[in-house]
PDB file of C-alpha atoms in Angstrom:
ATOM      1  CA  UNK A   1      -0.211   0.300   0.313  1.00 46.00           C
ATOM      2  CA  UNK A   2       1.278   3.551  -0.908  1.00 49.00           C
ATOM      3  CA  UNK A   3       2.693   6.183   2.044  1.00 50.00           C
ATOM      4  CA  UNK A   4       0.057   8.878   2.260  1.00 43.00           C
ATOM      5  CA  UNK A   5       2.822  10.871   2.595  1.00 43.00           C
ATOM      6  CA  UNK A   6       4.478   9.744  -0.571  1.00 40.00           C
ATOM      7  CA  UNK A   7       1.789  10.152  -2.746  1.00 36.00           C
ATOM      8  CA  UNK A   8       0.598  13.357  -1.462  1.00 40.00           C
ATOM      9  CA  UNK A   9       4.223  14.763  -1.395  1.00 43.00           C
ATOM     10  CA  UNK A  10       3.643  13.787  -5.700  1.00 38.00           C
ATOM     11  CA  UNK A  11       0.767  15.120  -6.394  1.00 37.00           C
ATOM     12  CA  UNK A  12       1.848  17.892  -4.845  1.00 39.00           C
ATOM     13  CA  UNK A  13       4.945  17.626  -7.222  1.00 42.00           C
ATOM     14  CA  UNK A  14       2.850  16.783 -10.313  1.00 36.00           C
ATOM     15  CA  UNK A  15       0.490  20.440  -9.196  1.00 34.00           C
ATOM     16  CA  UNK A  16       3.930  22.484  -9.373  1.00 43.00           C
ATOM     17  CA  UNK A  17       5.511  21.202 -12.355  1.00 41.00           C
ATOM     18  CA  UNK A  18       2.312  22.205 -14.237  1.00 41.00           C
ATOM     19  CA  UNK A  19       1.603  25.103 -12.187  1.00 42.00           C
ATOM     20  CA  UNK A  20       5.375  25.674 -13.609  1.00 48.00           C
ATOM     21  CA  UNK A  21       4.355  24.630 -16.963  1.00 46.00           C
ATOM     22  CA  UNK A  22       1.541  26.768 -17.387  1.00 51.00           C
ATOM     23  CA  UNK A  23       3.603  29.790 -16.211  1.00 79.00           C
ATOM     24  CA  UNK A  24       6.562  28.878 -18.716  1.00 76.00           C
ATOM     25  CA  UNK A  25       3.453  29.110 -21.288  1.00 80.00           C
ATOM     26  CA  UNK A  26       2.479  32.378 -19.805  1.00 81.00           C
ATOM     27  CA  UNK A  27       5.395  33.877 -19.741  1.00 81.00           C
ATOM     28  CA  UNK A  28       6.318  33.009 -23.159  1.00 84.00           C
ATOM     29  CA  UNK A  29       2.775  33.952 -24.671  1.00 83.00           C
ATOM     30  CA  UNK A  30       3.076  37.409 -22.736  1.00 81.00           C
ATOM     31  CA  UNK A  31       6.144  38.203 -25.014  1.00 87.00           C
ATOM     32  CA  UNK A  32       5.983  37.641 -28.357  1.00 85.00           C
ATOM     33  CA  UNK A  33       2.779  39.192 -27.917  1.00 85.00           C
ATOM     34  CA  UNK A  34       0.276  36.576 -29.622  1.00 88.00           C
ATOM     35  CA  UNK A  35      -2.601  38.023 -30.637  1.00 88.00           C
ATOM     36  CA  UNK A  36      -0.426  40.924 -32.209  1.00 91.00           C
ATOM     37  CA  UNK A  37       1.048  37.724 -34.068  1.00 93.00           C
ATOM     38  CA  UNK A  38      -1.745  36.514 -34.541  1.00 92.00           C
ATOM     39  CA  UNK A  39      -3.914  38.915 -36.405  1.00 92.00           C
ATOM     40  CA  UNK A  40      -1.067  40.349 -38.517  1.00 95.00           C
ATOM     41  CA  UNK A  41      -0.585  36.895 -39.902  1.00 96.00           C
ATOM     42  CA  UNK A  42      -4.169  37.040 -40.648  1.00 95.00           C
ATOM     43  CA  UNK A  43      -3.003  40.058 -42.774  1.00 97.00           C
ATOM     44  CA  UNK A  44       0.473  38.422 -44.782  1.00 98.00           C
ATOM     45  CA  UNK A  45      -1.569  34.910 -45.911  1.00 97.00           C
ATOM     46  CA  UNK A  46      -3.914  37.720 -47.544  1.00 97.00           C
ATOM     47  CA  UNK A  47      -0.427  39.165 -48.965  1.00 98.00           C
ATOM     48  CA  UNK A  48       0.102  36.161 -49.831  1.00 98.00           C
ATOM     49  CA  UNK A  49      -3.050  34.633 -51.290  1.00 97.00           C
ATOM     50  CA  UNK A  50      -3.430  38.133 -52.932  1.00 97.00           C
ATOM     51  CA  UNK A  51      -0.710  37.674 -55.371  1.00 97.00           C
ATOM     52  CA  UNK A  52      -1.472  33.957 -56.204  1.00 97.00           C
ATOM     53  CA  UNK A  53      -4.125  35.416 -57.594  1.00 96.00           C
ATOM     54  CA  UNK A  54      -3.059  38.418 -59.306  1.00 95.00           C
ATOM     55  CA  UNK A  55       0.173  36.315 -60.781  1.00 94.00           C
ATOM     56  CA  UNK A  56      -2.256  33.131 -61.608  1.00 94.00           C
ATOM     57  CA  UNK A  57       0.205  31.244 -60.276  1.00 93.00           C
ATOM     58  CA  UNK A  58      -1.448  27.782 -57.788  1.00 93.00           C
ATOM     59  CA  UNK A  59      -1.109  27.370 -53.905  1.00 93.00           C
ATOM     60  CA  UNK A  60       0.207  23.790 -53.958  1.00 91.00           C
ATOM     61  CA  UNK A  61       3.206  25.063 -56.290  1.00 93.00           C
ATOM     62  CA  UNK A  62       4.031  26.765 -53.472  1.00 95.00           C
ATOM     63  CA  UNK A  63       3.379  25.712 -50.144  1.00 95.00           C
ATOM     64  CA  UNK A  64       6.578  25.244 -48.548  1.00 97.00           C
ATOM     65  CA  UNK A  65       6.822  28.870 -49.455  1.00 98.00           C
ATOM     66  CA  UNK A  66       4.171  29.435 -47.575  1.00 98.00           C
ATOM     67  CA  UNK A  67       5.305  27.847 -44.749  1.00 98.00           C
ATOM     68  CA  UNK A  68       8.290  29.589 -45.053  1.00 98.00           C
ATOM     69  CA  UNK A  69       6.328  33.029 -45.043  1.00 98.00           C
ATOM     70  CA  UNK A  70       4.327  32.644 -42.046  1.00 98.00           C
ATOM     71  CA  UNK A  71       6.954  31.580 -40.201  1.00 98.00           C
ATOM     72  CA  UNK A  72       9.643  33.915 -40.730  1.00 98.00           C
ATOM     73  CA  UNK A  73       7.052  37.064 -40.268  1.00 98.00           C
ATOM     74  CA  UNK A  74       5.881  35.658 -36.895  1.00 97.00           C
ATOM     75  CA  UNK A  75       9.342  35.156 -35.912  1.00 97.00           C
ATOM     76  CA  UNK A  76      10.305  38.607 -36.928  1.00 98.00           C
ATOM     77  CA  UNK A  77       7.367  40.006 -35.258  1.00 97.00           C
ATOM     78  CA  UNK A  78       7.610  38.188 -32.382  1.00 96.00           C
ATOM     79  CA  UNK A  79      11.806  39.128 -31.697  1.00 96.00           C
ATOM     80  CA  UNK A  80      10.284  42.324 -32.405  1.00 96.00           C
ATOM     81  CA  UNK A  81       8.420  42.227 -29.562  1.00 95.00           C
ATOM     82  CA  UNK A  82      10.088  39.917 -26.887  1.00 95.00           C
ATOM     83  CA  UNK A  83      12.740  43.571 -27.949  1.00 96.00           C
ATOM     84  CA  UNK A  84       9.623  45.645 -26.835  1.00 95.00           C
ATOM     85  CA  UNK A  85       8.462  43.940 -24.107  1.00 92.00           C
ATOM     86  CA  UNK A  86      12.732  45.046 -22.510  1.00 95.00           C
ATOM     87  CA  UNK A  87      12.730  48.195 -23.340  1.00 94.00           C
ATOM     88  CA  UNK A  88       9.720  48.808 -22.372  1.00 90.00           C
ATOM     89  CA  UNK A  89      10.477  46.748 -18.638  1.00 89.00           C
ATOM     90  CA  UNK A  90      10.777  50.556 -16.799  1.00 88.00           C
ATOM     91  CA  UNK A  91       6.862  51.179 -17.300  1.00 86.00           C
ATOM     92  CA  UNK A  92       5.349  47.824 -17.760  1.00 81.00           C
ATOM     93  CA  UNK A  93       4.873  47.652 -13.740  1.00 84.00           C
ATOM     94  CA  UNK A  94       2.470  50.929 -14.235  1.00 82.00           C
ATOM     95  CA  UNK A  95       0.251  49.183 -16.946  1.00 78.00           C
ATOM     96  CA  UNK A  96      -2.412  46.914 -15.799  1.00 71.00           C
ATOM     97  CA  UNK A  97      -2.576  45.139 -19.026  1.00 71.00           C
ATOM     98  CA  UNK A  98       1.564  44.779 -19.300  1.00 73.00           C
ATOM     99  CA  UNK A  99       2.392  43.854 -15.597  1.00 72.00           C
ATOM    100  CA  UNK A 100       2.600  40.464 -15.378  1.00 77.00           C
ATOM    101  CA  UNK A 101       5.190  39.716 -18.615  1.00 82.00           C
ATOM    102  CA  UNK A 102       8.327  38.250 -17.808  1.00 85.00           C
ATOM    103  CA  UNK A 103      10.393  41.870 -17.558  1.00 81.00           C
ATOM    104  CA  UNK A 104       8.071  42.966 -14.595  1.00 84.00           C
ATOM    105  CA  UNK A 105       7.332  39.952 -12.810  1.00 82.00           C
ATOM    106  CA  UNK A 106      11.240  39.143 -12.707  1.00 82.00           C
ATOM    107  CA  UNK A 107      10.475  35.119 -13.708  1.00 83.00           C
ATOM    108  CA  UNK A 108      13.356  35.437 -16.440  1.00 88.00           C
ATOM    109  CA  UNK A 109      16.735  37.095 -16.567  1.00 89.00           C
ATOM    110  CA  UNK A 110      16.880  40.763 -18.615  1.00 90.00           C
ATOM    111  CA  UNK A 111      19.952  38.977 -20.416  1.00 93.00           C
ATOM    112  CA  UNK A 112      18.813  35.779 -21.142  1.00 92.00           C
ATOM    113  CA  UNK A 113      15.164  37.836 -23.178  1.00 93.00           C
ATOM    114  CA  UNK A 114      17.194  39.793 -24.972  1.00 95.00           C
ATOM    115  CA  UNK A 115      19.389  37.791 -26.100  1.00 95.00           C
ATOM    116  CA  UNK A 116      16.073  35.700 -27.149  1.00 95.00           C
ATOM    117  CA  UNK A 117      14.223  39.060 -28.820  1.00 96.00           C
ATOM    118  CA  UNK A 118      17.852  39.578 -30.598  1.00 97.00           C
ATOM    119  CA  UNK A 119      18.192  35.348 -31.904  1.00 97.00           C
ATOM    120  CA  UNK A 120      14.381  34.518 -32.561  1.00 97.00           C
ATOM    121  CA  UNK A 121      14.231  38.193 -34.459  1.00 97.00           C
ATOM    122  CA  UNK A 122      17.674  36.654 -36.928  1.00 98.00           C
ATOM    123  CA  UNK A 123      16.105  33.549 -37.359  1.00 98.00           C
ATOM    124  CA  UNK A 124      13.083  35.302 -38.663  1.00 98.00           C
ATOM    125  CA  UNK A 125      15.012  36.953 -41.183  1.00 97.00           C
ATOM    126  CA  UNK A 126      16.991  33.810 -41.914  1.00 98.00           C
ATOM    127  CA  UNK A 127      13.656  32.164 -42.485  1.00 98.00           C
ATOM    128  CA  UNK A 128      12.175  34.650 -44.587  1.00 98.00           C
ATOM    129  CA  UNK A 129      15.853  34.843 -46.916  1.00 98.00           C
ATOM    130  CA  UNK A 130      14.710  31.770 -48.378  1.00 98.00           C
ATOM    131  CA  UNK A 131      12.042  33.317 -49.979  1.00 97.00           C
ATOM    132  CA  UNK A 132      13.129  36.091 -51.376  1.00 97.00           C
ATOM    133  CA  UNK A 133      15.321  38.527 -50.111  1.00 97.00           C
ATOM    134  CA  UNK A 134      12.911  41.827 -51.118  1.00 97.00           C
ATOM    135  CA  UNK A 135      10.276  39.424 -48.455  1.00 98.00           C
ATOM    136  CA  UNK A 136      13.419  39.815 -45.489  1.00 98.00           C
ATOM    137  CA  UNK A 137      14.060  43.393 -46.499  1.00 98.00           C
ATOM    138  CA  UNK A 138       9.939  44.553 -46.102  1.00 98.00           C
ATOM    139  CA  UNK A 139      10.263  42.448 -42.649  1.00 98.00           C
ATOM    140  CA  UNK A 140      13.391  43.677 -41.757  1.00 98.00           C
ATOM    141  CA  UNK A 141      12.530  47.277 -42.742  1.00 98.00           C
ATOM    142  CA  UNK A 142       8.611  46.665 -40.484  1.00 97.00           C
ATOM    143  CA  UNK A 143      10.594  45.097 -37.154  1.00 98.00           C
ATOM    144  CA  UNK A 144      13.541  48.390 -37.233  1.00 98.00           C
ATOM    145  CA  UNK A 145      10.504  50.656 -37.818  1.00 98.00           C
ATOM    146  CA  UNK A 146       8.549  48.878 -34.575  1.00 97.00           C
ATOM    147  CA  UNK A 147      11.748  48.353 -32.322  1.00 97.00           C
ATOM    148  CA  UNK A 148      13.582  51.292 -33.260  1.00 97.00           C
ATOM    149  CA  UNK A 149      11.497  53.938 -34.755  1.00 97.00           C
ATOM    150  CA  UNK A 150       8.707  53.614 -32.383  1.00 97.00           C
ATOM    151  CA  UNK A 151       9.667  51.527 -29.310  1.00 96.00           C
ATOM    152  CA  UNK A 152      12.953  53.283 -28.337  1.00 96.00           C
ATOM    153  CA  UNK A 153      12.230  56.875 -30.241  1.00 96.00           C
ATOM    154  CA  UNK A 154       9.040  57.906 -30.556  1.00 96.00           C
ATOM    155  CA  UNK A 155       6.530  55.875 -28.230  1.00 94.00           C
ATOM    156  CA  UNK A 156       7.547  57.898 -25.051  1.00 94.00           C
ATOM    157  CA  UNK A 157       8.599  61.513 -26.579  1.00 95.00           C
ATOM    158  CA  UNK A 158       5.973  62.352 -29.682  1.00 95.00           C
ATOM    159  CA  UNK A 159       2.576  61.829 -30.389  1.00 95.00           C
ATOM    160  CA  UNK A 160       2.678  61.400 -34.187  1.00 95.00           C
ATOM    161  CA  UNK A 161       4.179  57.252 -31.888  1.00 96.00           C
ATOM    162  CA  UNK A 162       0.605  55.970 -33.409  1.00 95.00           C
ATOM    163  CA  UNK A 163       1.495  57.184 -36.505  1.00 96.00           C
ATOM    164  CA  UNK A 164       5.210  55.449 -36.754  1.00 96.00           C
ATOM    165  CA  UNK A 165       4.207  52.228 -35.518  1.00 95.00           C
ATOM    166  CA  UNK A 166       1.432  52.233 -38.275  1.00 96.00           C
ATOM    167  CA  UNK A 167       3.974  52.273 -40.284  1.00 96.00           C
ATOM    168  CA  UNK A 168       5.894  48.033 -39.560  1.00 96.00           C
ATOM    169  CA  UNK A 169       1.619  47.368 -38.918  1.00 95.00           C
ATOM    170  CA  UNK A 170       1.213  47.798 -41.993  1.00 97.00           C
ATOM    171  CA  UNK A 171       3.989  45.911 -43.925  1.00 97.00           C
ATOM    172  CA  UNK A 172       2.934  41.916 -43.128  1.00 98.00           C
ATOM    173  CA  UNK A 173       1.284  42.461 -46.436  1.00 98.00           C
ATOM    174  CA  UNK A 174       3.789  43.740 -48.342  1.00 98.00           C
ATOM    175  CA  UNK A 175       5.976  40.969 -47.285  1.00 98.00           C
ATOM    176  CA  UNK A 176       3.295  37.868 -47.985  1.00 98.00           C
ATOM    177  CA  UNK A 177       2.882  38.666 -51.600  1.00 98.00           C
ATOM    178  CA  UNK A 178       6.657  39.946 -51.526  1.00 98.00           C
ATOM    179  CA  UNK A 179       7.316  36.164 -51.466  1.00 98.00           C
ATOM    180  CA  UNK A 180       5.729  35.147 -54.545  1.00 97.00           C
ATOM    181  CA  UNK A 181       6.052  38.129 -56.377  1.00 96.00           C
ATOM    182  CA  UNK A 182       9.054  39.891 -55.234  1.00 94.00           C
ATOM    183  CA  UNK A 183       8.024  43.500 -57.741  1.00 89.00           C
ATOM    184  CA  UNK A 184       4.562  43.886 -55.774  1.00 89.00           C
ATOM    185  CA  UNK A 185       0.940  45.317 -57.992  1.00 93.00           C
ATOM    186  CA  UNK A 186      -0.836  48.377 -57.239  1.00 95.00           C
ATOM    187  CA  UNK A 187      -2.995  45.589 -54.788  1.00 96.00           C
ATOM    188  CA  UNK A 188      -0.054  45.473 -52.981  1.00 97.00           C
ATOM    189  CA  UNK A 189       0.202  48.867 -52.258  1.00 97.00           C
ATOM    190  CA  UNK A 190      -3.532  49.212 -50.753  1.00 97.00           C
ATOM    191  CA  UNK A 191      -3.735  46.458 -48.581  1.00 98.00           C
ATOM    192  CA  UNK A 192      -0.158  48.451 -47.104  1.00 98.00           C
ATOM    193  CA  UNK A 193      -2.466  51.937 -46.746  1.00 98.00           C
ATOM    194  CA  UNK A 194      -5.588  49.496 -45.806  1.00 98.00           C
ATOM    195  CA  UNK A 195      -3.197  48.600 -43.093  1.00 97.00           C
ATOM    196  CA  UNK A 196      -1.846  51.373 -42.466  1.00 97.00           C
ATOM    197  CA  UNK A 197      -4.448  53.395 -41.883  1.00 98.00           C
ATOM    198  CA  UNK A 198      -5.879  51.516 -40.193  1.00 97.00           C
ATOM    199  CA  UNK A 199      -4.226  50.761 -36.807  1.00 96.00           C
ATOM    200  CA  UNK A 200      -3.974  54.352 -36.038  1.00 96.00           C
ATOM    201  CA  UNK A 201      -8.114  54.134 -35.281  1.00 97.00           C
ATOM    202  CA  UNK A 202      -7.752  51.234 -33.572  1.00 97.00           C
ATOM    203  CA  UNK A 203      -4.895  51.890 -31.030  1.00 96.00           C
ATOM    204  CA  UNK A 204      -5.854  56.089 -30.443  1.00 97.00           C
ATOM    205  CA  UNK A 205      -9.160  53.860 -29.787  1.00 97.00           C
ATOM    206  CA  UNK A 206      -7.282  51.545 -26.824  1.00 96.00           C
ATOM    207  CA  UNK A 207      -5.749  54.885 -25.912  1.00 96.00           C
ATOM    208  CA  UNK A 208      -8.617  56.140 -25.217  1.00 97.00           C
ATOM    209  CA  UNK A 209      -9.935  53.263 -23.247  1.00 95.00           C
ATOM    210  CA  UNK A 210      -6.537  53.377 -20.989  1.00 93.00           C
ATOM    211  CA  UNK A 211      -5.760  57.084 -20.984  1.00 94.00           C
ATOM    212  CA  UNK A 212      -4.818  56.786 -17.350  1.00 92.00           C
ATOM    213  CA  UNK A 213      -2.342  54.380 -17.333  1.00 92.00           C
ATOM    214  CA  UNK A 214      -0.839  56.040 -20.673  1.00 93.00           C
ATOM    215  CA  UNK A 215      -0.506  59.215 -18.446  1.00 93.00           C
ATOM    216  CA  UNK A 216       0.652  57.399 -15.675  1.00 91.00           C
ATOM    217  CA  UNK A 217       3.441  55.615 -17.851  1.00 90.00           C
ATOM    218  CA  UNK A 218       4.456  59.523 -19.050  1.00 91.00           C
ATOM    219  CA  UNK A 219       3.996  58.136 -22.920  1.00 94.00           C
ATOM    220  CA  UNK A 220       1.579  60.728 -24.833  1.00 95.00           C
ATOM    221  CA  UNK A 221      -0.570  58.889 -26.380  1.00 96.00           C
ATOM    222  CA  UNK A 222      -3.165  62.214 -27.983  1.00 96.00           C
ATOM    223  CA  UNK A 223      -5.223  61.242 -25.482  1.00 97.00           C
ATOM    224  CA  UNK A 224      -3.327  62.460 -22.619  1.00 96.00           C
ATOM    225  CA  UNK A 225      -1.855  65.297 -24.422  1.00 96.00           C
ATOM    226  CA  UNK A 226      -5.275  66.848 -26.057  1.00 96.00           C
ATOM    227  CA  UNK A 227      -7.237  65.394 -24.926  1.00 95.00           C
ATOM    228  CA  UNK A 228     -10.538  62.931 -26.242  1.00 96.00           C
ATOM    229  CA  UNK A 229     -12.864  65.634 -28.419  1.00 96.00           C
ATOM    230  CA  UNK A 230      -9.872  65.859 -30.319  1.00 97.00           C
ATOM    231  CA  UNK A 231      -8.673  61.862 -30.295  1.00 97.00           C
ATOM    232  CA  UNK A 232     -12.176  61.892 -31.848  1.00 98.00           C
ATOM    233  CA  UNK A 233     -11.536  63.592 -34.431  1.00 97.00           C
ATOM    234  CA  UNK A 234      -9.110  61.706 -35.785  1.00 97.00           C
ATOM    235  CA  UNK A 235     -10.453  58.695 -35.197  1.00 98.00           C
ATOM    236  CA  UNK A 236     -13.276  59.606 -37.949  1.00 98.00           C
ATOM    237  CA  UNK A 237     -10.567  61.569 -39.944  1.00 98.00           C
ATOM    238  CA  UNK A 238      -8.629  58.118 -40.139  1.00 98.00           C
ATOM    239  CA  UNK A 239     -11.718  56.188 -40.771  1.00 98.00           C
ATOM    240  CA  UNK A 240     -12.928  58.900 -43.719  1.00 98.00           C
ATOM    241  CA  UNK A 241      -9.377  57.931 -45.261  1.00 97.00           C
ATOM    242  CA  UNK A 242     -10.380  54.444 -46.312  1.00 97.00           C
ATOM    243  CA  UNK A 243     -13.626  54.218 -47.722  1.00 97.00           C
ATOM    244  CA  UNK A 244     -11.697  55.555 -51.698  1.00 96.00           C
ATOM    245  CA  UNK A 245      -9.563  52.484 -51.160  1.00 97.00           C
ATOM    246  CA  UNK A 246     -11.693  49.924 -51.868  1.00 96.00           C
ATOM    247  CA  UNK A 247     -12.249  50.904 -55.233  1.00 96.00           C
ATOM    248  CA  UNK A 248      -8.700  49.606 -56.172  1.00 96.00           C
ATOM    249  CA  UNK A 249      -9.883  46.458 -55.221  1.00 97.00           C
ATOM    250  CA  UNK A 250     -12.956  46.594 -58.282  1.00 96.00           C
ATOM    251  CA  UNK A 251     -11.309  43.523 -59.936  1.00 95.00           C
ATOM    252  CA  UNK A 252     -11.610  41.038 -56.747  1.00 96.00           C
ATOM    253  CA  UNK A 253     -15.967  41.505 -57.206  1.00 95.00           C
ATOM    254  CA  UNK A 254     -18.647  42.831 -56.422  1.00 96.00           C
ATOM    255  CA  UNK A 255     -19.943  41.241 -52.859  1.00 96.00           C
ATOM    256  CA  UNK A 256     -16.410  42.506 -51.927  1.00 97.00           C
ATOM    257  CA  UNK A 257     -16.764  46.329 -52.234  1.00 97.00           C
ATOM    258  CA  UNK A 258     -20.090  45.821 -51.201  1.00 97.00           C
ATOM    259  CA  UNK A 259     -18.506  43.760 -47.539  1.00 97.00           C
ATOM    260  CA  UNK A 260     -16.185  46.503 -47.520  1.00 97.00           C
ATOM    261  CA  UNK A 261     -18.472  49.781 -48.167  1.00 97.00           C
ATOM    262  CA  UNK A 262     -20.941  48.456 -45.691  1.00 97.00           C
ATOM    263  CA  UNK A 263     -17.965  48.065 -43.151  1.00 98.00           C
ATOM    264  CA  UNK A 264     -16.112  51.407 -43.697  1.00 97.00           C
ATOM    265  CA  UNK A 265     -19.440  53.422 -43.688  1.00 98.00           C
ATOM    266  CA  UNK A 266     -20.760  51.239 -40.434  1.00 98.00           C
ATOM    267  CA  UNK A 267     -17.079  52.039 -39.118  1.00 98.00           C
ATOM    268  CA  UNK A 268     -17.311  55.703 -40.347  1.00 98.00           C
ATOM    269  CA  UNK A 269     -20.745  56.115 -39.210  1.00 98.00           C
ATOM    270  CA  UNK A 270     -19.538  54.985 -35.342  1.00 98.00           C
ATOM    271  CA  UNK A 271     -16.995  56.490 -35.474  1.00 97.00           C
ATOM    272  CA  UNK A 272     -19.550  60.421 -35.293  1.00 97.00           C
ATOM    273  CA  UNK A 273     -22.003  58.996 -33.234  1.00 97.00           C
ATOM    274  CA  UNK A 274     -18.689  59.683 -31.197  1.00 96.00           C
ATOM    275  CA  UNK A 275     -19.461  62.701 -31.097  1.00 96.00           C
ATOM    276  CA  UNK A 276     -23.212  63.064 -29.388  1.00 95.00           C
ATOM    277  CA  UNK A 277     -23.048  60.500 -26.670  1.00 93.00           C
ATOM    278  CA  UNK A 278     -21.521  60.840 -23.529  1.00 91.00           C
ATOM    279  CA  UNK A 279     -19.682  57.738 -22.604  1.00 95.00           C
ATOM    280  CA  UNK A 280     -16.424  58.341 -23.741  1.00 96.00           C
ATOM    281  CA  UNK A 281     -15.309  54.406 -23.073  1.00 96.00           C
ATOM    282  CA  UNK A 282     -17.838  52.512 -23.757  1.00 97.00           C
ATOM    283  CA  UNK A 283     -17.234  54.008 -27.322  1.00 97.00           C
ATOM    284  CA  UNK A 284     -13.988  53.225 -27.376  1.00 97.00           C
ATOM    285  CA  UNK A 285     -14.553  50.215 -26.684  1.00 97.00           C
ATOM    286  CA  UNK A 286     -17.420  49.603 -29.119  1.00 97.00           C
ATOM    287  CA  UNK A 287     -14.617  52.238 -31.892  1.00 98.00           C
ATOM    288  CA  UNK A 288     -12.002  49.453 -30.531  1.00 97.00           C
ATOM    289  CA  UNK A 289     -14.638  46.231 -31.078  1.00 97.00           C
ATOM    290  CA  UNK A 290     -15.940  47.047 -34.573  1.00 98.00           C
ATOM    291  CA  UNK A 291     -11.556  47.517 -35.595  1.00 97.00           C
ATOM    292  CA  UNK A 292     -11.152  44.507 -34.568  1.00 96.00           C
ATOM    293  CA  UNK A 293     -13.971  43.411 -37.097  1.00 96.00           C
ATOM    294  CA  UNK A 294     -13.697  45.306 -39.588  1.00 97.00           C
ATOM    295  CA  UNK A 295      -9.359  43.505 -40.459  1.00 95.00           C
ATOM    296  CA  UNK A 296     -10.547  40.066 -39.989  1.00 95.00           C
ATOM    297  CA  UNK A 297     -13.857  40.155 -41.854  1.00 96.00           C
ATOM    298  CA  UNK A 298     -11.321  42.934 -44.572  1.00 97.00           C
ATOM    299  CA  UNK A 299      -8.928  40.476 -44.673  1.00 96.00           C
ATOM    300  CA  UNK A 300     -10.765  36.913 -44.734  1.00 96.00           C
ATOM    301  CA  UNK A 301     -13.349  38.345 -47.347  1.00 97.00           C
ATOM    302  CA  UNK A 302     -10.010  38.848 -50.508  1.00 97.00           C
ATOM    303  CA  UNK A 303      -9.268  35.147 -49.542  1.00 96.00           C
ATOM    304  CA  UNK A 304     -12.871  34.125 -49.769  1.00 96.00           C
ATOM    305  CA  UNK A 305     -13.972  35.929 -53.090  1.00 96.00           C
ATOM    306  CA  UNK A 306     -10.706  35.173 -55.325  1.00 96.00           C
ATOM    307  CA  UNK A 307     -11.380  31.173 -53.553  1.00 92.00           C
ATOM    308  CA  UNK A 308     -11.648  28.696 -56.294  1.00 82.00           C
ATOM    309  CA  UNK A 309     -14.520  28.585 -56.911  1.00 62.00           C
ATOM    310  CA  UNK A 310     -17.501  30.171 -58.572  1.00 44.00           C
ATOM    311  CA  UNK A 311     -19.117  33.030 -56.023  1.00 39.00           C
TER     312      UNK A 311
END
């Protein structure tokens, strides 16, 4: 018969091991910012898929390139996010959504995190080089903007930090496209512009929701420096700038155009409604959620309408 104390000790050890494994997984997810990677891979895939569509290339002829593109992009983004966490270790404890990162809790050493960020980034660049050098170059450009121009330079100094960061967030569809068609096309640039313009209203809505935390951390986000009214006007202007872009993708068909304009006009209407709502935080939450749905539906529709069957 088993010794009860031995059984109890073994059970406790198993529970502790599972807890540690869970904590390690949670720390890694926090470092690489899984949500950011997932959303960017959606746009990377859309860029890759549309490049196949416009060049008349079959997916099965490029499936290895596809895997390398997705993996390389994920690694480059993960590396940049890790270095972003490493650099922001002094302000992350102040904000609730970043206070559990391992750079704050100390579950991983800062030197290890920095080395990990650099290593993962390099591995990502090498992986993208196995597709085309143009795809790797776009990946390097996005990484440089996010890590150096955004994280280390503008984030703590200027309200334009959101716009600067938008350049890096708009690169993934270009990486996907360049892996198939290095020369790019007008449609690829339209994907870039959609992503570039989309990010400012998306992140300004988030900044409104987290205004107090950004203020405490000393981050000069637009709502902190110029208030909600100015931020609302900026959001509406950017959303309005999205309206002309779908017409340049008219070759994707009527279903796509209708979907794109319903989303764009709906988002603009919601934005204008913010000038008449009393609860700014509720409006910012609605705008933030709508922006996520806008991005997801828009890019999924680009793929759906180009699937190889009548639509």
